[in-house]
Amino acid sequence: MLFEKFNFMAEFQAELKAQDVVPFGAVTEKILSATEAVVNGRKVILAGTNNYLGLSFDPRCIAAAQEAAGKWGTGTTGSRLANGTFIEHEQLESELAAFYGVGHAITFTTGFAATMGMCASLVGPGEVILLDADSHASIYAGAQLSGAEIIRFKHNDPEDLAKRLRRLGERASQTLIVVEGVYSMLGDTAPLEEIVAVKREYGGWLFVDEAHSMGVLGSHGRGASEASGMESDIDFIAGTFSKSLGATGGFCVSRHPELETIRYCIRAYIFTASSSPPVVASTRKALEILRSEPGLRRQLWDNANRLYSGLQALGLPVGPSPSPVVAVTLEDRARAINCWSALLDAGVYVNLVVPPASPSTNFLLRNSVSAAHSSAQIDAMIAAYAGLIDSGLIDAKRDG
Ligand SMILES: Cc1ncc(COP(=O)(O)O)c(C=O)c1O
């Protein structure tokens, strides 16, 4: 019957209910600041928000949103092609294009719509989309919608990418290669220099999703593309407003003028209401702050390094290098759930990630760091993990 395929989820939910744990969709009852909230009746440090620069509570962004709501109303009530293009949408697009030093930008109502919509539209039947195996669900969704042949290459493995492009022969030139700047779950960065070298040798078009690297990497905050020095070889850069910019929405920029035509062929752009004026206004202000205050990025990295080295010193299994996303990998589901719950009891709210959202069969306690965290809050996170070891929930020697 129709619902049988959901049995695995019903069983998982029952298991969580029996343990009185709500790791997915836990209700935030009150937000106290960019880094603190009340969740399940407890005051907690937010350690899994993607609020990398802490801008969701910046008074300038809040004021811009309030003013826009008064001036333009709460919503556009229409798609960009109908009545939903306000002058502020166009201004935000110009500002994004200028930030990336390219001629063209499209904004979307969510980051998911941006990557899904672009991947679904840039390639079609008879063409190939070549994805890093750890790509985000929005990239997979777009690939499936595109009707193109989907081929995955091993995560962050340029040699495997080269092998697959070589096999494609002449078809390589009609292939869209999709990678992320910083990967959302383990915080590792794409080796863009090597990936670009492969693209130069075999052909193809390169699309980089900078959702977790905009505002995080690069001397101007343009992401892994900028940090690698490879921007001029990248055909499309996508990103989101929901992380470093503290709002909602997404974008794609490109040096190719054809983007302006492609805009009219993206269903996730045409058939959905455009971003509301307060969201556009706070995003514009956040982009201005991202550009003018590099100190925020330095603060973010100080915090990221502090958390990474603190967890590493405890012997916990963290990723290969420091990053604002610091994930602790566990093999056992029950233990991962217990750890998540114990961290919440200790006043630290992290993301519990289970397959298939995690890139392997493992479970993740995913922490994301913000420039707005204080050193004391980072130390409290480390202390909460030390508590997991002391109470025997994690065996650093076995798990590390
Ligand atoms: C790599 C990547 N792309 C796209 C998205 C979608 O962005 P949004 O949540 O802003 O819709 C996410 C969100 O987590 C992401 O991690």
Short mmCIF file of C-alpha atoms and ligand atoms in Angstrom, two decimals:
data_model
loop_
_atom_site.label_atom_id
_atom_site.label_comp_id
_atom_site.label_asym_id
_atom_site.label_seq_id
_atom_site.Cartn_x
_atom_site.Cartn_y
_atom_site.Cartn_z
CA MET A 1 0.00 0.00 0.00
CA LEU A 2 0.92 3.60 -0.54
CA PHE A 3 2.36 4.20 2.92
CA GLU A 4 4.40 1.01 3.32
CA LYS A 5 7.52 2.63 2.02
CA PHE A 6 7.48 4.96 5.04
CA ASN A 7 7.60 2.10 7.56
CA PHE A 8 11.34 2.52 8.14
CA MET A 9 10.70 6.13 9.19
CA ALA A 10 7.73 5.24 11.38
CA GLU A 11 9.94 2.69 13.19
CA PHE A 12 12.72 5.22 13.65
CA GLN A 13 10.25 7.78 15.01
CA ALA A 14 8.83 5.20 17.43
CA GLU A 15 12.35 4.38 18.60
CA LEU A 16 13.04 8.08 19.27
CA LYS A 17 9.70 8.54 21.01
CA ALA A 18 10.43 5.57 23.31
CA GLN A 19 13.66 7.33 24.30
CA ASP A 20 11.83 10.66 24.66
CA VAL A 21 14.25 12.32 22.20
CA VAL A 22 13.32 14.79 19.43
CA PRO A 23 16.48 15.38 17.44
CA PHE A 24 14.68 16.30 14.22
CA GLY A 25 12.50 19.37 14.26
CA ALA A 26 13.15 20.15 17.93
CA VAL A 27 11.15 23.26 18.68
CA THR A 28 12.97 26.50 19.37
CA GLU A 29 10.72 28.22 21.88
CA LYS A 30 12.64 31.43 22.07
CA ILE A 31 15.66 32.89 20.26
CA LEU A 32 17.85 34.87 22.64
CA SER A 33 20.62 35.89 20.24
CA ALA A 34 22.49 34.57 17.19
CA THR A 35 24.07 31.94 19.44
CA GLU A 36 21.54 31.21 22.21
CA ALA A 37 17.97 29.96 22.36
CA VAL A 38 15.48 28.08 24.48
CA VAL A 39 14.92 24.57 23.07
CA ASN A 40 12.78 21.95 24.82
CA GLY A 41 12.53 24.29 27.81
CA ARG A 42 16.32 24.57 28.16
CA LYS A 43 18.59 27.52 27.49
CA VAL A 44 21.15 26.23 24.99
CA ILE A 45 24.14 27.39 22.97
CA LEU A 46 23.26 27.09 19.29
CA ALA A 47 26.07 24.98 17.84
CA GLY A 48 24.49 23.86 14.58
CA THR A 49 22.97 26.87 12.84
CA ASN A 50 25.10 27.71 9.76
CA ASN A 51 24.87 31.33 10.97
CA TYR A 52 28.56 31.64 10.11
CA LEU A 53 28.86 35.41 10.46
CA GLY A 54 26.12 35.74 13.09
CA LEU A 55 24.23 38.22 10.90
CA SER A 56 20.71 36.90 11.59
CA PHE A 57 20.66 39.24 14.60
CA ASP A 58 22.66 42.13 13.24
CA PRO A 59 20.70 45.31 14.11
CA ARG A 60 21.46 46.78 10.67
CA CYS A 61 19.95 43.75 8.90
CA ILE A 62 16.92 43.79 11.20
CA ALA A 63 16.38 47.53 10.58
CA ALA A 64 16.66 47.03 6.80
CA ALA A 65 14.06 44.23 6.94
CA GLN A 66 11.70 46.31 9.09
CA GLU A 67 11.97 49.31 6.82
CA ALA A 68 11.39 47.18 3.71
CA ALA A 69 8.28 45.58 5.25
CA GLY A 70 6.87 49.06 5.86
CA LYS A 71 7.74 50.29 2.38
CA TRP A 72 7.11 47.26 0.18
CA GLY A 73 4.85 45.00 2.28
CA THR A 74 5.44 41.52 3.64
CA GLY A 75 5.44 39.57 0.38
CA THR A 76 5.54 40.01 -3.39
CA THR A 77 2.63 37.59 -3.97
CA GLY A 78 3.98 36.61 -7.35
CA SER A 79 6.82 35.13 -9.34
CA ARG A 80 9.66 37.14 -10.82
CA LEU A 81 8.13 36.77 -14.28
CA ALA A 82 4.73 38.01 -13.21
CA ASN A 83 4.39 40.73 -10.56
CA GLY A 84 7.26 39.67 -8.29
CA THR A 85 10.22 41.65 -9.64
CA PHE A 86 10.69 44.66 -7.39
CA ILE A 87 13.57 47.03 -7.95
CA GLU A 88 15.28 45.59 -4.85
CA HIS A 89 15.48 42.12 -6.45
CA GLU A 90 17.34 43.65 -9.38
CA GLN A 91 19.59 45.66 -7.07
CA LEU A 92 20.49 42.53 -5.11
CA GLU A 93 21.31 40.74 -8.38
CA SER A 94 23.57 43.61 -9.49
CA GLU A 95 25.30 43.63 -6.11
CA LEU A 96 25.91 39.86 -6.23
CA ALA A 97 27.30 40.08 -9.77
CA ALA A 98 29.58 42.95 -8.70
CA PHE A 99 30.71 41.01 -5.60
CA TYR A 100 31.75 38.03 -7.74
CA GLY A 101 33.17 40.24 -10.49
CA VAL A 102 30.94 38.74 -13.18
CA GLY A 103 28.24 40.17 -15.39
CA HIS A 104 25.21 38.12 -14.44
CA ALA A 105 23.24 36.95 -11.41
CA ILE A 106 19.87 35.35 -10.72
CA THR A 107 18.30 35.23 -7.28
CA PHE A 108 15.96 32.48 -6.11
CA THR A 109 13.51 32.14 -3.22
CA THR A 110 15.61 29.44 -1.52
CA GLY A 111 19.10 28.05 -1.86
CA PHE A 112 17.56 24.67 -2.62
CA ALA A 113 15.66 26.20 -5.56
CA ALA A 114 18.87 27.83 -6.81
CA THR A 115 20.97 24.67 -7.03
CA MET A 116 18.11 22.39 -7.99
CA GLY A 117 16.78 24.84 -10.59
CA MET A 118 20.16 25.50 -12.17
CA CYS A 119 21.20 21.83 -12.32
CA ALA A 120 17.80 20.86 -13.71
CA SER A 121 18.01 23.48 -16.45
CA LEU A 122 21.66 23.66 -17.52
CA VAL A 123 21.69 20.09 -18.84
CA GLY A 124 19.03 17.92 -20.40
CA PRO A 125 18.43 14.59 -22.11
CA GLY A 126 21.44 13.39 -24.10
CA GLU A 127 23.84 15.38 -21.93
CA VAL A 128 25.70 14.39 -18.76
CA ILE A 129 25.79 15.73 -15.22
CA LEU A 130 28.85 14.60 -13.31
CA LEU A 131 28.41 14.99 -9.56
CA ASP A 132 30.68 14.67 -6.58
CA ALA A 133 29.18 11.67 -4.76
CA ASP A 134 28.69 13.71 -1.55
CA SER A 135 26.62 16.40 -3.26
CA HIS A 136 23.73 18.03 -1.44
CA ALA A 137 20.18 16.74 -1.95
CA SER A 138 19.29 19.86 -4.00
CA ILE A 139 21.98 18.97 -6.55
CA TYR A 140 20.75 15.38 -6.80
CA ALA A 141 17.16 16.62 -7.13
CA GLY A 142 18.15 18.96 -9.97
CA ALA A 143 20.13 16.23 -11.69
CA GLN A 144 17.14 13.89 -11.57
CA LEU A 145 14.81 16.56 -12.95
CA SER A 146 17.20 17.47 -15.76
CA GLY A 147 16.75 14.18 -17.63
CA ALA A 148 20.52 14.16 -18.25
CA GLU A 149 22.61 11.06 -17.58
CA ILE A 150 23.80 11.21 -13.96
CA ILE A 151 27.31 10.02 -13.20
CA ARG A 152 28.90 10.31 -9.76
CA PHE A 153 32.61 10.61 -9.12
CA LYS A 154 34.33 9.76 -5.84
CA HIS A 155 34.13 12.55 -3.28
CA ASN A 156 36.89 15.15 -3.72
CA ASP A 157 38.78 12.82 -6.08
CA PRO A 158 40.01 14.68 -9.21
CA GLU A 159 41.55 11.48 -10.61
CA ASP A 160 38.21 9.73 -10.53
CA LEU A 161 36.64 12.79 -12.18
CA ALA A 162 39.31 12.66 -14.91
CA LYS A 163 38.68 8.94 -15.45
CA ARG A 164 34.97 9.51 -15.94
CA LEU A 165 35.43 12.51 -18.25
CA ARG A 166 37.97 10.53 -20.30
CA ARG A 167 35.43 7.73 -20.73
CA LEU A 168 32.86 10.25 -21.99
CA GLY A 169 35.08 11.20 -24.92
CA GLU A 170 33.43 13.89 -27.03
CA ARG A 171 30.45 14.04 -24.70
CA ALA A 172 32.72 15.60 -22.04
CA SER A 173 32.30 19.02 -23.67
CA GLN A 174 28.52 18.85 -22.99
CA THR A 175 28.98 17.77 -19.39
CA LEU A 176 28.15 19.77 -16.27
CA ILE A 177 30.59 19.06 -13.43
CA VAL A 178 29.06 19.90 -10.05
CA VAL A 179 30.95 20.30 -6.79
CA GLU A 180 30.51 22.17 -3.53
CA GLY A 181 33.02 24.68 -2.11
CA VAL A 182 32.88 23.47 1.49
CA TYR A 183 30.88 20.27 1.99
CA SER A 184 28.01 20.76 4.37
CA MET A 185 28.38 17.66 6.51
CA LEU A 186 32.10 17.15 7.12
CA GLY A 187 33.31 20.68 6.39
CA ASP A 188 35.97 19.57 3.90
CA THR A 189 36.83 21.75 0.88
CA ALA A 190 36.79 20.80 -2.82
CA PRO A 191 40.27 20.64 -4.41
CA LEU A 192 39.28 23.22 -7.02
CA GLU A 193 42.77 23.71 -8.43
CA GLU A 194 42.97 20.04 -9.42
CA ILE A 195 39.34 19.92 -10.53
CA VAL A 196 39.90 22.92 -12.82
CA ALA A 197 43.05 21.25 -14.22
CA VAL A 198 40.93 18.19 -15.10
CA LYS A 199 38.26 20.39 -16.69
CA ARG A 200 40.93 22.18 -18.75
CA GLU A 201 42.21 18.84 -20.03
CA TYR A 202 38.93 17.11 -20.85
CA GLY A 203 36.37 19.92 -21.23
CA GLY A 204 33.02 20.39 -19.50
CA TRP A 205 31.34 23.15 -17.55
CA LEU A 206 32.05 23.71 -13.87
CA PHE A 207 29.34 24.57 -11.34
CA VAL A 208 30.35 25.26 -7.72
CA ASP A 209 27.81 25.45 -4.90
CA GLU A 210 29.33 27.82 -2.33
CA ALA A 211 26.45 27.49 0.18
CA HIS A 212 28.82 26.80 3.08
CA SER A 213 31.85 28.72 1.82
CA MET A 214 30.49 32.16 0.88
CA GLY A 215 31.61 34.55 3.63
CA VAL A 216 33.82 31.78 5.01
CA LEU A 217 36.69 31.32 2.51
CA GLY A 218 38.64 33.66 0.24
CA SER A 219 40.22 37.00 1.09
CA HIS A 220 37.00 38.80 0.10
CA GLY A 221 34.67 36.03 1.29
CA ARG A 222 33.77 34.80 -2.19
CA GLY A 223 34.31 31.20 -1.16
CA ALA A 224 36.40 28.23 -2.22
CA SER A 225 36.46 29.54 -5.79
CA GLU A 226 38.25 32.69 -4.67
CA ALA A 227 40.49 30.88 -2.16
CA SER A 228 41.67 28.49 -4.89
CA GLY A 229 42.46 31.31 -7.34
CA MET A 230 40.39 29.49 -9.96
CA GLU A 231 37.41 31.84 -10.31
CA SER A 232 37.98 32.60 -13.99
CA ASP A 233 37.68 28.88 -14.83
CA ILE A 234 34.40 28.41 -13.01
CA ASP A 235 31.30 28.76 -15.16
CA PHE A 236 28.60 29.01 -12.50
CA ILE A 237 28.71 29.80 -8.79
CA ALA A 238 25.61 29.16 -6.71
CA GLY A 239 24.97 29.97 -3.08
CA THR A 240 22.41 30.65 -0.44
CA PHE A 241 21.32 33.58 1.70
CA SER A 242 20.45 31.24 4.57
CA LYS A 243 23.91 30.76 6.03
CA SER A 244 26.51 33.56 6.11
CA LEU A 245 23.87 36.12 5.12
CA GLY A 246 21.44 35.06 7.85
CA ALA A 247 18.21 35.13 5.78
CA THR A 248 16.62 32.83 3.16
CA GLY A 249 17.04 32.64 -0.60
CA GLY A 250 19.67 31.62 -3.11
CA PHE A 251 21.53 32.76 -6.18
CA CYS A 252 23.58 31.78 -9.19
CA VAL A 253 26.17 34.05 -10.80
CA SER A 254 28.04 33.57 -14.04
CA ARG A 255 30.32 35.32 -16.47
CA HIS A 256 28.29 33.81 -19.33
CA PRO A 257 25.71 36.27 -20.70
CA GLU A 258 23.52 33.28 -21.60
CA LEU A 259 22.48 33.18 -17.93
CA GLU A 260 20.01 35.97 -18.77
CA THR A 261 18.25 33.70 -21.26
CA ILE A 262 18.50 30.61 -19.09
CA ARG A 263 16.63 32.59 -16.38
CA TYR A 264 13.45 32.20 -18.43
CA CYS A 265 13.82 28.42 -18.61
CA ILE A 266 14.18 27.60 -14.89
CA ARG A 267 10.95 26.27 -13.46
CA ALA A 268 12.10 26.77 -9.85
CA TYR A 269 12.46 30.47 -10.74
CA ILE A 270 9.45 30.98 -12.99
CA PHE A 271 6.78 29.14 -11.06
CA THR A 272 7.33 30.32 -7.50
CA ALA A 273 6.82 33.59 -5.66
CA SER A 274 9.92 35.77 -5.41
CA SER A 275 11.68 36.53 -2.10
CA SER A 276 9.77 38.83 0.22
CA PRO A 277 10.98 42.45 0.46
CA PRO A 278 12.21 42.18 4.09
CA VAL A 279 14.30 39.15 3.13
CA VAL A 280 15.80 40.91 0.11
CA ALA A 281 16.57 44.02 2.16
CA SER A 282 18.27 42.17 5.03
CA THR A 283 20.24 40.07 2.51
CA ARG A 284 21.48 43.21 0.73
CA LYS A 285 22.58 44.70 4.05
CA ALA A 286 24.24 41.42 5.10
CA LEU A 287 26.14 41.27 1.79
CA GLU A 288 27.36 44.82 2.38
CA ILE A 289 28.56 43.82 5.88
CA LEU A 290 30.19 40.62 4.58
CA ARG A 291 32.12 42.77 2.08
CA SER A 292 33.10 45.56 4.42
CA GLU A 293 33.91 43.67 7.63
CA PRO A 294 36.56 40.99 7.01
CA GLY A 295 37.09 40.91 10.79
CA LEU A 296 33.94 38.76 11.03
CA ARG A 297 35.60 36.09 8.92
CA ARG A 298 38.73 36.20 11.07
CA GLN A 299 36.57 35.81 14.19
CA LEU A 300 34.77 32.87 12.58
CA TRP A 301 38.07 31.13 11.86
CA ASP A 302 39.43 31.80 15.35
CA ASN A 303 36.31 30.09 16.71
CA ALA A 304 36.49 27.25 14.17
CA ASN A 305 40.13 26.55 15.02
CA ARG A 306 39.37 26.69 18.75
CA LEU A 307 36.53 24.15 18.50
CA TYR A 308 38.39 21.87 16.08
CA SER A 309 41.57 21.73 18.15
CA GLY A 310 39.58 21.33 21.39
CA LEU A 311 37.64 18.34 20.06
CA GLN A 312 40.74 16.90 18.44
CA ALA A 313 42.63 17.19 21.74
CA LEU A 314 39.86 15.13 23.37
CA GLY A 315 40.67 12.42 20.81
CA LEU A 316 37.32 12.70 19.03
CA PRO A 317 36.94 11.63 15.38
CA VAL A 318 36.67 15.03 13.66
CA GLY A 319 37.30 15.84 9.97
CA PRO A 320 40.77 16.07 8.38
CA SER A 321 41.21 19.84 8.78
CA PRO A 322 39.70 22.77 10.71
CA SER A 323 36.56 24.29 9.26
CA PRO A 324 33.50 26.16 10.56
CA VAL A 325 31.70 22.82 10.17
CA VAL A 326 33.17 20.39 12.70
CA ALA A 327 31.53 16.97 12.65
CA VAL A 328 32.13 14.15 15.12
CA THR A 329 31.57 10.82 13.36
CA LEU A 330 30.00 7.85 15.16
CA GLU A 331 29.21 4.40 13.82
CA ASP A 332 26.37 3.47 16.11
CA ARG A 333 22.90 5.01 15.78
CA ALA A 334 21.73 4.49 19.36
CA ARG A 335 24.92 5.99 20.74
CA ALA A 336 24.71 8.97 18.37
CA ILE A 337 21.15 9.67 19.58
CA ASN A 338 22.19 9.37 23.22
CA CYS A 339 25.11 11.72 22.67
CA TRP A 340 22.86 14.28 20.94
CA SER A 341 20.48 14.11 23.86
CA ALA A 342 23.25 14.39 26.46
CA LEU A 343 24.69 17.43 24.66
CA LEU A 344 21.25 19.08 24.78
CA ASP A 345 21.02 18.31 28.50
CA ALA A 346 24.44 19.93 28.87
CA GLY A 347 23.10 23.05 27.12
CA VAL A 348 24.56 22.55 23.64
CA TYR A 349 22.30 22.14 20.61
CA VAL A 350 24.06 20.42 17.68
CA ASN A 351 22.74 18.76 14.51
CA LEU A 352 22.26 15.01 14.59
CA VAL A 353 22.78 13.72 11.05
CA VAL A 354 21.76 10.22 10.01
CA PRO A 355 22.14 8.42 6.65
CA PRO A 356 21.27 9.25 3.90
CA ALA A 357 21.82 12.87 4.94
CA SER A 358 25.31 11.96 6.18
CA PRO A 359 27.74 11.13 3.39
CA SER A 360 28.38 7.53 4.52
CA THR A 361 26.70 4.94 6.69
CA ASN A 362 27.97 6.84 9.74
CA PHE A 363 26.14 9.17 12.11
CA LEU A 364 27.29 12.70 12.74
CA LEU A 365 27.16 15.13 15.60
CA ARG A 366 27.51 18.17 13.37
CA ASN A 367 28.64 21.43 14.91
CA SER A 368 28.76 24.70 13.02
CA VAL A 369 30.62 27.66 14.38
CA SER A 370 29.64 31.33 14.18
CA ALA A 371 31.68 34.51 14.37
CA ALA A 372 29.13 35.49 17.02
CA HIS A 373 30.13 32.68 19.41
CA SER A 374 32.24 33.87 22.33
CA SER A 375 35.37 31.94 23.32
CA ALA A 376 33.51 30.94 26.49
CA GLN A 377 30.70 29.42 24.40
CA ILE A 378 33.20 27.45 22.29
CA ASP A 379 34.85 26.22 25.49
CA ALA A 380 31.43 25.21 26.84
CA MET A 381 30.85 23.12 23.68
CA ILE A 382 34.21 21.40 24.16
CA ALA A 383 33.39 20.79 27.84
CA ALA A 384 30.04 19.23 26.85
CA TYR A 385 31.88 16.77 24.56
CA ALA A 386 34.36 16.03 27.36
CA GLY A 387 31.28 15.17 29.44
CA LEU A 388 30.27 12.56 26.82
CA ILE A 389 33.65 10.90 27.24
CA ASP A 390 33.54 11.09 31.06
CA SER A 391 30.11 9.49 31.12
CA GLY A 392 31.22 6.70 28.78
CA LEU A 393 28.85 7.71 25.95
CA ILE A 394 31.84 8.16 23.65
CA ASP A 395 35.02 6.15 23.94
CA ALA A 396 37.57 8.52 22.38
CA LYS A 397 40.04 5.65 21.88
CA ARG A 398 37.54 3.42 20.11
CA ASP A 399 35.63 6.11 18.21
CA GLY A 400 38.58 8.43 17.56
C1 LIG B 1 25.38 22.59 -0.33
C2 LIG B 1 24.02 23.14 -0.14
N1 LIG B 1 23.35 23.62 -1.20
C3 LIG B 1 22.11 24.13 -1.08
C4 LIG B 1 21.48 24.18 0.13
C5 LIG B 1 20.08 24.71 0.22
O1 LIG B 1 20.08 25.98 0.80
P1 LIG B 1 18.82 26.54 1.59
O2 LIG B 1 18.73 25.79 2.88
O3 LIG B 1 19.19 27.97 1.79
O4 LIG B 1 17.62 26.35 0.75
C6 LIG B 1 22.12 23.71 1.26
C7 LIG B 1 21.44 23.78 2.57
O5 LIG B 1 21.75 23.21 3.54
C8 LIG B 1 23.42 23.17 1.13
O6 LIG B 1 24.07 22.67 2.19
#
